[in-house]
Coordinates of C-alpha atoms and ligand atoms in Angstrom, one line a residue:
M1 CA -14.5 28.6 5.6
T2 CA -12.9 25.7 6.8
A3 CA -9.9 23.2 4.2
I4 CA -8.6 20.5 4.9
L5 CA -5.4 18.8 3.2
G6 CA -5.3 15.7 1.4
A7 CA -8.3 13.3 1.3
G8 CA -5.6 10.2 2.8
I9 CA -7.9 8.4 5.6
S10 CA -7.0 10.9 8.0
G11 CA -8.2 13.7 6.6
L12 CA -11.3 12.3 5.5
A13 CA -11.8 11.0 9.2
A14 CA -11.1 14.9 10.1
G15 CA -13.9 16.0 7.7
H16 CA -16.3 13.2 9.5
Y17 CA -14.9 14.7 12.9
L18 CA -15.3 18.4 12.0
L19 CA -18.6 18.3 10.9
R20 CA -19.8 15.8 13.8
K21 CA -19.3 19.1 15.8
T22 CA -21.1 21.8 13.7
P23 CA -22.6 20.0 11.0
T24 CA -23.3 22.8 9.2
L25 CA -19.8 24.2 8.3
P26 CA -18.2 25.1 5.3
L27 CA -15.8 22.9 4.5
T28 CA -13.3 21.9 1.4
I29 CA -11.2 19.0 1.1
Y30 CA -8.2 19.5 -0.8
E31 CA -6.5 16.3 -2.4
A32 CA -3.5 16.4 -4.8
T33 CA -4.2 13.4 -6.8
D34 CA -7.3 11.3 -8.5
R35 CA -8.2 9.6 -5.9
V36 CA -9.5 9.5 -2.1
G37 CA -7.9 7.1 0.7
G38 CA -4.1 8.3 0.6
W39 CA -1.6 5.2 1.1
I40 CA -4.6 2.9 1.5
R41 CA -5.3 2.2 -1.8
S42 CA -7.1 -2.2 -3.6
E43 CA -7.2 -3.7 -6.7
R44 CA -10.0 -5.4 -6.9
Y45 CA -10.1 -8.6 -9.7
L46 CA -12.8 -9.2 -7.3
D47 CA -14.8 -11.8 -10.5
D48 CA -11.4 -13.9 -10.0
G49 CA -11.9 -13.7 -6.6
Y50 CA -9.5 -12.0 -4.7
V51 CA -8.2 -8.7 -4.2
F52 CA -4.4 -6.7 -4.1
E53 CA -3.5 -4.3 -1.1
A54 CA -0.7 -1.9 -2.4
G55 CA -0.7 -0.1 1.2
P56 CA -2.4 -1.4 4.7
R57 CA -5.1 -4.3 4.7
T58 CA -5.8 -5.0 8.3
I59 CA -6.5 -2.9 11.3
R60 CA -6.7 -4.5 14.9
P61 CA -9.4 -4.3 16.9
K62 CA -7.7 -3.8 20.5
G63 CA -7.2 -1.2 22.5
P64 CA -9.2 2.5 22.5
A65 CA -7.8 3.8 19.3
A66 CA -9.6 1.2 17.7
S67 CA -13.0 1.3 19.1
N68 CA -12.6 4.5 17.6
T69 CA -12.2 3.3 14.4
L70 CA -15.2 0.9 14.8
E71 CA -17.5 3.3 15.5
L72 CA -16.6 5.4 12.4
I73 CA -17.0 1.9 10.6
E74 CA -20.8 1.8 13.1
D75 CA -21.5 5.5 11.8
L76 CA -20.4 4.9 8.2
G77 CA -22.9 2.0 8.4
L78 CA -19.8 -0.3 6.8
A79 CA -21.0 -2.9 10.1
D80 CA -21.5 -5.4 8.1
Q81 CA -18.7 -5.3 4.8
V82 CA -16.4 -5.8 8.3
Y83 CA -14.2 -9.1 7.6
S84 CA -12.7 -9.6 11.0
I85 CA -10.4 -13.3 11.5
S86 CA -10.2 -14.0 15.1
S87 CA -7.9 -15.0 17.4
S88 CA -7.8 -19.3 17.4
H89 CA -7.1 -18.3 13.3
T90 CA -4.2 -19.8 11.3
A91 CA -3.4 -16.5 10.5
A92 CA -3.8 -14.4 14.0
R93 CA -2.0 -17.6 15.6
N94 CA 0.9 -18.0 13.3
R95 CA 4.0 -15.1 12.6
M96 CA 7.5 -16.2 11.1
I97 CA 10.1 -15.6 11.2
Y98 CA 12.8 -16.2 8.7
A99 CA 16.4 -16.8 10.4
K100 CA 19.5 -18.9 10.0
G101 CA 18.6 -20.5 6.4
K102 CA 14.7 -21.6 7.9
L103 CA 11.1 -20.2 8.6
N104 CA 10.7 -20.1 12.2
L105 CA 7.4 -19.6 14.2
L106 CA 7.1 -16.7 16.8
P107 CA 5.5 -18.4 20.2
S108 CA 1.2 -17.6 20.4
S109 CA 1.0 -19.0 24.2
L110 CA 2.5 -19.3 26.7
S111 CA 3.9 -23.1 26.6
G112 CA 6.2 -21.2 24.1
I113 CA 7.6 -18.6 26.1
L114 CA 9.1 -21.9 28.3
K115 CA 11.0 -23.7 26.0
T116 CA 13.5 -22.5 23.4
V117 CA 12.4 -22.2 20.0
P118 CA 14.3 -21.3 17.2
P119 CA 15.9 -18.8 15.8
F120 CA 16.9 -18.4 20.2
T121 CA 19.1 -20.3 21.6
K122 CA 17.1 -20.5 25.1
P123 CA 13.7 -19.8 26.3
L124 CA 12.2 -16.7 26.0
Y125 CA 11.5 -16.7 30.2
F126 CA 15.1 -16.1 30.1
A127 CA 14.8 -12.5 28.5
A128 CA 12.6 -11.5 31.7
F129 CA 15.3 -12.9 34.6
R130 CA 17.7 -11.0 32.6
D131 CA 16.1 -7.5 32.9
L132 CA 15.8 -8.7 36.3
F133 CA 19.2 -8.3 37.0
A134 CA 20.6 -5.4 34.9
G135 CA 21.2 -2.8 36.3
R136 CA 19.9 0.6 35.2
S137 CA 21.3 2.9 32.4
K138 CA 24.0 4.3 34.0
T139 CA 22.6 7.9 33.6
P140 CA 19.0 8.7 33.3
L141 CA 18.1 8.9 29.8
K142 CA 15.6 10.9 27.8
D143 CA 15.0 8.5 25.1
E144 CA 17.0 5.8 23.0
S145 CA 16.8 3.7 20.3
M146 CA 14.6 0.5 20.5
Y147 CA 17.4 -1.6 19.6
S148 CA 19.7 -0.2 22.0
F149 CA 16.7 -0.4 24.8
V150 CA 15.8 -4.4 24.1
E151 CA 19.5 -5.2 24.1
R152 CA 20.0 -3.9 27.4
R153 CA 17.7 -4.7 28.8
F154 CA 16.4 -8.4 27.2
G155 CA 19.5 -9.0 25.0
K156 CA 21.4 -9.0 21.8
E157 CA 18.5 -12.2 20.7
I158 CA 15.6 -11.0 21.1
A159 CA 16.2 -7.0 19.5
D160 CA 17.9 -8.5 16.5
Y161 CA 15.2 -11.5 16.2
A162 CA 12.0 -10.4 17.7
V163 CA 12.4 -6.8 18.0
S164 CA 14.0 -5.3 14.7
A165 CA 11.8 -8.1 12.3
M166 CA 8.4 -6.3 14.5
L167 CA 9.7 -3.2 13.2
C168 CA 9.8 -4.2 9.9
G169 CA 6.8 -5.4 9.9
I170 CA 4.8 -2.3 11.4
C171 CA 7.2 0.6 10.1
A172 CA 9.4 -0.9 7.7
G173 CA 12.6 1.0 9.7
D174 CA 15.6 0.2 11.1
A175 CA 15.6 -0.7 15.4
K176 CA 19.0 1.0 15.9
E177 CA 17.7 4.4 14.8
I178 CA 13.4 4.5 15.3
S179 CA 12.5 5.5 19.1
V180 CA 11.9 3.0 21.9
K181 CA 8.7 5.9 22.5
F182 CA 7.5 4.4 19.2
L183 CA 6.2 1.1 21.0
M184 CA 7.5 1.0 24.3
K185 CA 6.8 4.1 26.1
E186 CA 5.9 2.6 29.0
L187 CA 8.2 -0.1 29.4
F188 CA 10.8 2.6 29.1
E189 CA 9.5 5.0 31.9
R190 CA 9.7 2.0 34.4
E191 CA 12.7 1.0 33.5
Q192 CA 13.5 5.1 34.0
R193 CA 11.9 5.3 37.1
H194 CA 12.5 1.7 38.9
G195 CA 15.0 0.7 37.6
G196 CA 14.0 -2.4 35.5
V197 CA 10.5 -3.2 33.3
I198 CA 9.6 -6.0 35.6
K199 CA 11.0 -5.1 38.5
G200 CA 8.5 -1.7 37.2
L201 CA 5.6 -4.3 37.1
L202 CA 5.8 -5.4 40.3
K203 CA 6.1 -1.9 42.2
E204 CA 3.8 0.0 40.3
A205 CA 0.8 -2.9 41.0
F206 CA 1.8 -3.4 44.5
Q207 CA 1.9 0.4 45.3
N208 CA -2.3 -0.4 42.9
R209 CA -3.6 -2.8 45.2
N210 CA -6.0 -1.3 46.6
K211 CA -6.4 1.6 44.7
K212 CA -9.2 2.2 42.3
P213 CA -8.7 3.0 38.6
A214 CA -8.4 7.1 38.1
Q215 CA -10.6 6.5 35.4
Q216 CA -13.8 4.9 34.5
P217 CA -13.1 2.8 31.1
T218 CA -14.5 4.6 27.6
P219 CA -18.3 3.4 27.0
M220 CA -17.7 0.8 23.8
G221 CA -19.5 0.4 21.1
A222 CA -21.7 -2.4 20.0
L223 CA -19.1 -2.8 16.6
A224 CA -16.0 -2.8 19.2
A225 CA -18.3 -4.8 22.2
Q226 CA -18.6 -7.5 19.0
A227 CA -14.7 -7.2 18.3
K228 CA -14.2 -8.2 21.4
A229 CA -17.1 -10.8 22.3
E230 CA -15.9 -12.2 19.3
N231 CA -11.9 -12.8 20.5
W232 CA -11.3 -10.7 16.7
S233 CA -7.2 -11.0 16.0
I234 CA -7.4 -8.3 12.8
Y235 CA -9.7 -7.4 10.2
S236 CA -10.5 -5.8 7.0
I237 CA -13.4 -4.6 4.7
R238 CA -15.3 -6.5 2.4
G239 CA -13.7 -6.4 -1.4
G240 CA -10.9 -4.2 0.5
L241 CA -9.7 -1.7 2.4
Q242 CA -10.2 1.2 0.5
A243 CA -14.2 0.6 0.8
L244 CA -13.7 3.0 4.0
P245 CA -12.1 5.4 2.1
E246 CA -14.6 5.8 0.1
C247 CA -17.5 5.0 2.0
L248 CA -15.9 8.0 4.2
A249 CA -16.0 10.5 0.7
G250 CA -19.4 9.4 -0.2
D251 CA -20.6 10.4 3.0
L252 CA -18.7 13.8 2.6
S253 CA -19.6 14.7 -0.2
G254 CA -23.7 13.5 0.7
K255 CA -23.3 16.7 3.2
G256 CA -22.3 19.5 1.2
V257 CA -18.2 19.0 1.5
S258 CA -16.5 19.4 -1.8
I259 CA -13.8 17.4 -1.9
V260 CA -11.7 19.4 -4.7
M261 CA -9.2 16.6 -6.9
G262 CA -5.9 16.8 -8.4
T263 CA -5.6 20.5 -6.6
K264 CA -2.2 22.1 -7.3
F265 CA -2.0 24.4 -3.8
E266 CA 1.0 26.2 -4.0
E267 CA 1.8 28.3 -0.7
L268 CA 0.2 28.6 2.7
T269 CA 0.3 32.1 4.3
F270 CA -1.1 33.4 7.5
D271 CA -2.4 36.9 7.8
R272 CA -3.8 37.8 11.4
D273 CA -6.4 35.0 12.2
R274 CA -6.7 34.0 8.4
I275 CA -5.0 31.8 6.2
V276 CA -4.6 32.8 2.2
L277 CA -4.3 29.4 -0.2
R278 CA -2.7 29.8 -3.1
V279 CA -4.4 27.2 -5.0
D280 CA -4.2 26.3 -8.7
G281 CA -3.1 29.9 -9.5
K282 CA -6.3 31.3 -6.8
E283 CA -6.2 33.0 -4.0
Q284 CA -8.6 31.5 -1.1
Q285 CA -9.1 33.0 2.7
L286 CA -9.6 30.2 4.8
R287 CA -10.6 30.7 8.7
R288 CA -9.2 27.5 10.1
L289 CA -7.3 24.3 8.5
V290 CA -6.6 20.8 8.7
S291 CA -3.2 19.3 7.4
S292 CA -3.7 15.7 7.1
I293 CA -0.6 15.6 4.5
P294 CA 3.0 14.5 5.1
A295 CA 4.7 16.8 7.5
Y296 CA 7.5 16.9 4.9
K297 CA 4.7 18.5 1.8
L298 CA 2.9 21.4 4.3
A299 CA 7.2 22.1 5.6
K300 CA 7.2 23.0 1.5
H301 CA 4.3 24.8 1.5
I302 CA 5.1 26.9 4.3
Q303 CA 8.5 27.6 4.1
K304 CA 9.1 31.2 2.8
Q305 CA 6.3 32.8 6.3
H306 CA 7.8 30.4 8.7
P307 CA 10.9 28.6 7.9
Q308 CA 11.9 27.6 11.4
L309 CA 8.5 25.2 11.5
A310 CA 9.2 24.4 7.9
T311 CA 12.6 23.0 9.1
S312 CA 10.7 20.8 12.4
L313 CA 7.9 19.4 10.0
S314 CA 11.3 18.7 7.4
S315 CA 13.1 16.7 10.1
I316 CA 10.4 13.8 10.4
P317 CA 11.8 11.5 8.0
F318 CA 10.3 8.8 5.7
V319 CA 11.3 5.8 3.7
D320 CA 10.0 4.3 0.4
V321 CA 8.7 0.9 0.8
C322 CA 8.4 -1.7 -2.8
V323 CA 5.2 -3.4 -2.4
I324 CA 4.3 -6.3 -4.4
N325 CA 1.1 -8.8 -4.8
L326 CA 1.6 -11.9 -6.1
Q327 CA -1.6 -14.2 -7.9
Y328 CA -1.4 -17.9 -8.5
K329 CA -4.4 -19.9 -10.0
R330 CA -4.2 -22.8 -7.2
A331 CA -5.2 -22.7 -3.5
D332 CA -2.3 -24.9 -2.5
L333 CA 1.3 -23.1 -3.1
L334 CA 1.9 -22.7 0.6
Q335 CA 3.5 -25.8 3.0
Q336 CA 2.8 -23.4 6.1
D337 CA -1.1 -21.1 6.3
G338 CA -0.3 -18.3 8.5
F339 CA -0.2 -14.4 8.8
G340 CA 2.9 -13.8 7.0
L341 CA 6.7 -13.7 7.6
L342 CA 9.1 -11.3 8.5
V343 CA 12.9 -10.9 7.5
P344 CA 15.0 -9.6 10.5
P345 CA 17.8 -7.5 8.9
I346 CA 20.4 -9.5 10.9
E347 CA 19.6 -11.4 7.6
N348 CA 20.8 -9.3 5.1
L349 CA 18.3 -10.1 2.7
P350 CA 16.9 -7.8 0.1
I351 CA 13.2 -7.9 1.4
L352 CA 11.1 -7.7 4.9
G353 CA 8.9 -9.9 4.9
V354 CA 5.4 -11.4 3.1
I355 CA 2.5 -11.4 4.0
F356 CA -0.1 -14.0 3.3
D357 CA -3.2 -12.7 1.8
S358 CA -4.8 -16.1 0.8
C359 CA -4.3 -16.9 3.4
C360 CA -6.2 -14.5 5.5
F361 CA -9.2 -13.7 3.7
D362 CA -10.9 -16.1 1.6
M363 CA -9.6 -15.5 -2.3
K364 CA -11.2 -19.3 -4.1
D365 CA -9.1 -21.4 -5.2
N366 CA -6.1 -18.5 -5.7
T367 CA -3.1 -18.3 -3.8
V368 CA -2.3 -14.8 -3.2
L369 CA 1.3 -12.7 -1.3
T370 CA 2.3 -10.0 -1.0
V371 CA 6.3 -8.9 -0.6
M372 CA 7.0 -6.1 1.2
M373 CA 11.0 -5.0 0.2
G374 CA 12.8 -1.3 1.1
G375 CA 11.9 0.5 3.7
A376 CA 15.0 1.7 5.4
W377 CA 16.7 -0.7 3.4
F378 CA 15.9 0.9 0.1
E379 CA 18.7 2.1 -1.2
K380 CA 21.2 -0.2 -0.3
W381 CA 19.1 -2.9 -2.2
F382 CA 17.8 -1.3 -4.9
G383 CA 19.6 1.8 -5.3
K384 CA 17.6 5.2 -6.3
N385 CA 15.3 4.0 -9.3
P386 CA 15.1 0.2 -9.8
S387 CA 13.4 -0.9 -13.1
T388 CA 10.1 -2.7 -12.0
E389 CA 11.8 -6.1 -13.6
Q390 CA 14.6 -5.8 -11.1
L391 CA 11.9 -5.5 -8.2
L392 CA 9.8 -8.4 -9.7
E393 CA 12.8 -10.3 -10.0
V394 CA 14.2 -10.2 -6.5
A395 CA 10.9 -10.6 -5.2
L396 CA 10.1 -13.9 -6.8
E397 CA 13.8 -15.0 -6.3
N398 CA 13.4 -15.1 -2.7
V399 CA 9.5 -16.4 -2.3
K400 CA 11.9 -19.3 -3.9
K401 CA 14.2 -19.2 -1.7
I402 CA 12.3 -19.2 2.1
L403 CA 9.0 -20.4 0.0
H404 CA 9.4 -23.0 -2.7
I405 CA 7.6 -21.1 -4.6
N406 CA 9.3 -21.6 -8.1
Q407 CA 5.9 -21.3 -10.3
H408 CA 5.5 -18.0 -12.4
P409 CA 2.9 -16.0 -11.2
D410 CA -0.4 -15.9 -13.4
K411 CA -0.7 -12.0 -11.8
Y412 CA 1.7 -9.5 -10.6
K413 CA 0.9 -6.2 -10.1
V414 CA 4.5 -3.9 -8.3
N415 CA 3.8 -0.6 -6.1
L416 CA 6.3 1.2 -5.6
L417 CA 5.7 3.6 -2.5
R418 CA 7.6 6.9 -2.2
K419 CA 8.2 8.7 1.1
C420 CA 5.2 6.1 2.1
I421 CA 6.2 5.6 6.5
P422 CA 7.5 8.3 8.4
Q423 CA 10.1 7.0 10.5
Y424 CA 9.5 8.4 14.6
T425 CA 13.7 8.0 15.1
V426 CA 15.3 9.0 18.2
G427 CA 13.7 12.2 19.3
H428 CA 10.5 12.1 17.2
Q429 CA 8.3 13.4 20.3
D430 CA 10.3 16.2 21.5
R431 CA 10.3 17.2 17.0
V432 CA 6.7 17.0 17.5
K433 CA 6.8 19.3 20.5
A434 CA 9.1 21.7 19.0
I435 CA 6.3 21.3 16.1
R436 CA 3.4 21.9 18.4
D437 CA 4.4 24.9 20.7
Y438 CA 5.5 26.8 17.2
I439 CA 1.5 27.0 16.1
A440 CA 0.6 27.7 19.6
H441 CA 2.9 29.9 20.3
H442 CA 2.0 32.2 16.9
R443 CA -1.4 30.6 16.9
L444 CA -1.4 29.7 13.8
P445 CA -5.3 28.4 12.2
I446 CA -4.0 25.1 12.0
A447 CA -4.9 21.8 13.3
L448 CA -2.2 18.8 11.9
C449 CA -3.2 14.9 11.8
G450 CA -1.9 12.1 10.4
A451 CA 0.6 9.4 10.6
S452 CA 3.3 12.0 10.6
Y453 CA 3.1 12.6 14.2
D454 CA 1.5 10.2 16.8
G455 CA 1.4 6.9 15.7
V456 CA 1.3 5.5 12.1
G457 CA -1.4 2.8 11.5
V458 CA -5.0 2.9 10.7
N459 CA -6.5 3.1 13.9
D460 CA -3.8 6.1 15.1
V461 CA -4.1 8.3 12.4
I462 CA -7.6 8.2 12.3
L463 CA -7.3 8.8 16.4
S464 CA -5.4 11.9 15.6
A465 CA -7.8 13.0 13.1
R466 CA -10.4 13.4 16.0
K467 CA -8.1 14.9 18.4
S468 CA -7.0 17.9 15.7
V469 CA -11.0 18.3 15.6
E470 CA -11.7 18.3 19.0
N471 CA -8.8 20.4 20.2
M472 CA -9.3 23.1 17.3
E473 CA -11.2 26.5 19.0
Q474 CA -14.9 27.4 18.3
D475 CA -15.9 30.5 16.2
Ligands
FAD1 C1 2.9 -0.1 2.5 C2 2.3 -0.1 3.5 C3 1.0 -1.4 4.9 C4 0.2 -0.1 5.8 N1 -0.1 -1.2 6.2 C5 -0.8 -1.3 7.2 C6 -1.2 -2.1 7.9 O1 -1.2 -3.6 7.9 N2 -2.0 -1.4 9.3 C7 -2.5 -0.4 9.3 O2 -3.2 -0.4 10.3 N3 -1.8 0.8 8.7 C8 -0.8 0.2 7.7 N4 0.0 1.2 7.5 C9 -0.3 2.6 7.5 C10 -1.1 3.3 7.1 O3 -1.7 2.5 5.7 C11 -1.0 4.8 6.8 O4 -0.5 5.3 8.1 C12 -2.3 5.7 6.5 O5 -2.8 5.1 5.5 C13 -1.5 7.3 6.5 O6 -2.6 8.2 6.8 P1 -2.8 9.6 6.3 O7 -4.1 10.4 6.0 O8 -2.6 10.1 7.3 O9 -2.1 9.8 5.2 P2 -2.1 9.4 3.4 O10 -2.9 8.7 2.9 O11 -0.6 9.5 3.2 O12 -3.3 10.6 2.5 C14 -2.6 11.3 2.9 C15 -3.2 12.9 1.6 O13 -2.7 14.1 0.7 C16 -2.2 13.8 -0.3 N5 -1.7 14.9 -0.7 C17 -0.3 15.2 -0.3 N6 0.2 16.4 -0.6 C18 -0.9 16.8 -0.7 C19 -0.6 18.5 -0.9 N7 -0.1 19.2 -1.7 N8 -2.3 19.2 -1.2 C20 -3.0 18.6 -1.4 N9 -3.0 16.6 -1.1 C21 -2.4 16.6 -0.7 C22 -2.4 12.9 -0.8 O14 -2.2 12.5 -2.1 C23 -3.3 11.6 0.3 O15 -3.9 11.6 -0.4 C24 0.4 0.7 6.2 C25 0.9 1.9 5.1 C26 1.8 0.9 3.9 C27 2.9 2.8 3.5
LIG2 C1 7.0 -3.4 5.3 C2 6.6 -4.3 5.4 C3 5.2 -3.8 6.4 C4 4.4 -4.3 6.7 N1 3.7 -4.6 7.7 C5 3.0 -3.2 7.3 C6 4.8 -2.2 7.2 C7 5.4 -1.1 6.7 C8 2.5 -1.9 8.3 C9 2.1 -2.4 10.0 N2 1.8 -3.1 10.3 C10 0.8 -3.3 11.0 C11 0.9 -2.2 11.1 C12 0.9 -1.2 12.4 C13 -1.3 -1.4 13.0 C14 -1.2 -0.6 14.3 O1 -0.3 -0.8 15.4 O2 -2.6 0.1 14.5 C15 1.7 -1.2 10.2 C16 1.6 0.4 10.1 C17 0.6 -4.2 12.3 C18 1.5 -5.2 12.1 N3 1.6 -6.1 11.1 C19 2.9 -7.4 11.4 C20 3.4 -6.5 12.5 C21 4.3 -7.8 13.7 C22 1.8 -5.7 13.0 C23 1.8 -4.9 14.1 C24 1.1 -5.2 15.5 C25 0.2 -7.0 15.3 O3 0.7 -7.3 15.8 O4 -0.6 -7.3 14.7 C26 3.2 -8.1 10.9 C27 3.5 -8.2 9.7 N4 4.0 -7.3 8.6 C28 4.3 -7.1 7.7 C29 4.6 -8.3 7.6 C30 5.4 -9.0 5.9 C31 4.2 -9.2 8.7 C32 4.4 -10.3 8.9 C33 4.0 -11.2 9.8 C34 4.3 -6.3 6.4

């Protein structure tokens, strides 16, 4: 038998790809909680016309990982439930940062890069000049923090206001700790090879001017082609993103996969080419296993037999995020439409950002906002065990200060998501390599997928599930 640990989006996707490879495969998915979806959780108030998302709310449609998700959505028959936002929509164009006491619209066009836009004190194209004239790093580097790379190449303002804020909005992390390879691997490698990012881009464009592309682009499914033709910027699923894992789980159950909820699985031992899983007091013999649970959780289950692997798995840090959904029964509370705002850490405020849900999606006559707080700075602001009231108060205070909304929300929900986002800190790539090398060296019949390893977005974790299954040996 084959088993999957975890029924978050990556575990369910792994089930989908396993069945696509071997439709008759006996398969069980073990989930610790009483629901599927993991961090994807939508609380629906459909009679009143709105949804509270506790975790992700939008998915990117561009790039190979994104096309893979769209193909999955199509396979599940969910294409007609997709709610897309085109690149010309205000929610796509208007992203703001709160800095120096006011809301600043980030440039979304070339002309914006040519002008000086606050909070920056020079036009953004100056950053490109700086890169052209800054020397290469004194010694070759294997990795460094995102902040240090951007500060070296493009200057402190870009590091403080653009990149640090963007990292808050992707992994709730501190740019001074996150590896440059998390988002800028190619730029970093170009700089290391050519002594500058722009120099490298120009040199490579010149060298490749007559070369044919080495690979044909992968063919696009119909939905990905539609997303391209209609120029989608982001999308979600009607009624909330949770419909995606729910639909996947329904499809798998319909194909005979057993999804066991509320499992207490204790220990995993590897015995030659078998795995013994102790679950709910009983032993299960498995031929192979896909783990989609967070790395630090897997570490606990294999600690006794493989302490070295457990140490590597637990070395991937995670942060806590508090997500506070607010609903007001009035449509006109926001002075500026947009996707939302981010607060760069240099502002030293206790919130990471606010998403304007009701600008992105039609939520009848409601204003719906989501305040995100904590991340790498959770303990600094809130200590170890803040109360719900304390968290709500901080969120409302900042909504008042930044968005000038003084009234109390008609409905709210405070979600404290403990250890919800992994931090790809400097050296992450080597840590993941050490984990995979250990598994290969000891020939352990386990495949890893999920947010701990190769990307934290919904697209990344679905693709990680596909790759982990494709790389598994056949019987
Ligand atoms: C606040 C927030 C906002 C986000 N926003 C976005 C966004 O806008 N766009 C985007 O693309 N991504 C976003 N993400 C990231 C994305 O949601 C996650 O990376 C993704 O959902 C992770 O999926 P997963 O399956 O890897 O892990 P998880 O969702 O963590 O699923 C793992 C599952 O395993 C179960 N489990 C754990 N331990 C065990 C065990 N011992 N036995 C059995 N089961 C176990 C858990 O209960 C869970 O169901 C966001 C994440 C957060 C937290
Ligand atoms: C705590 C704050 C967070 C906000 N969103 C996330 C966190 C942790 C999670 C998240 N957001 C995005 C991704 C990546 C998706 C992918 O690449 O597939 C993740 C994991 C998308 C995203 N959201 C914002 C940006 C700049 C990005 C990067 C990609 C893109 O440009 O679309 C903006 C943003 N995120 C948050 C806020 C408040 C915000 C405001 C503008 C919250």
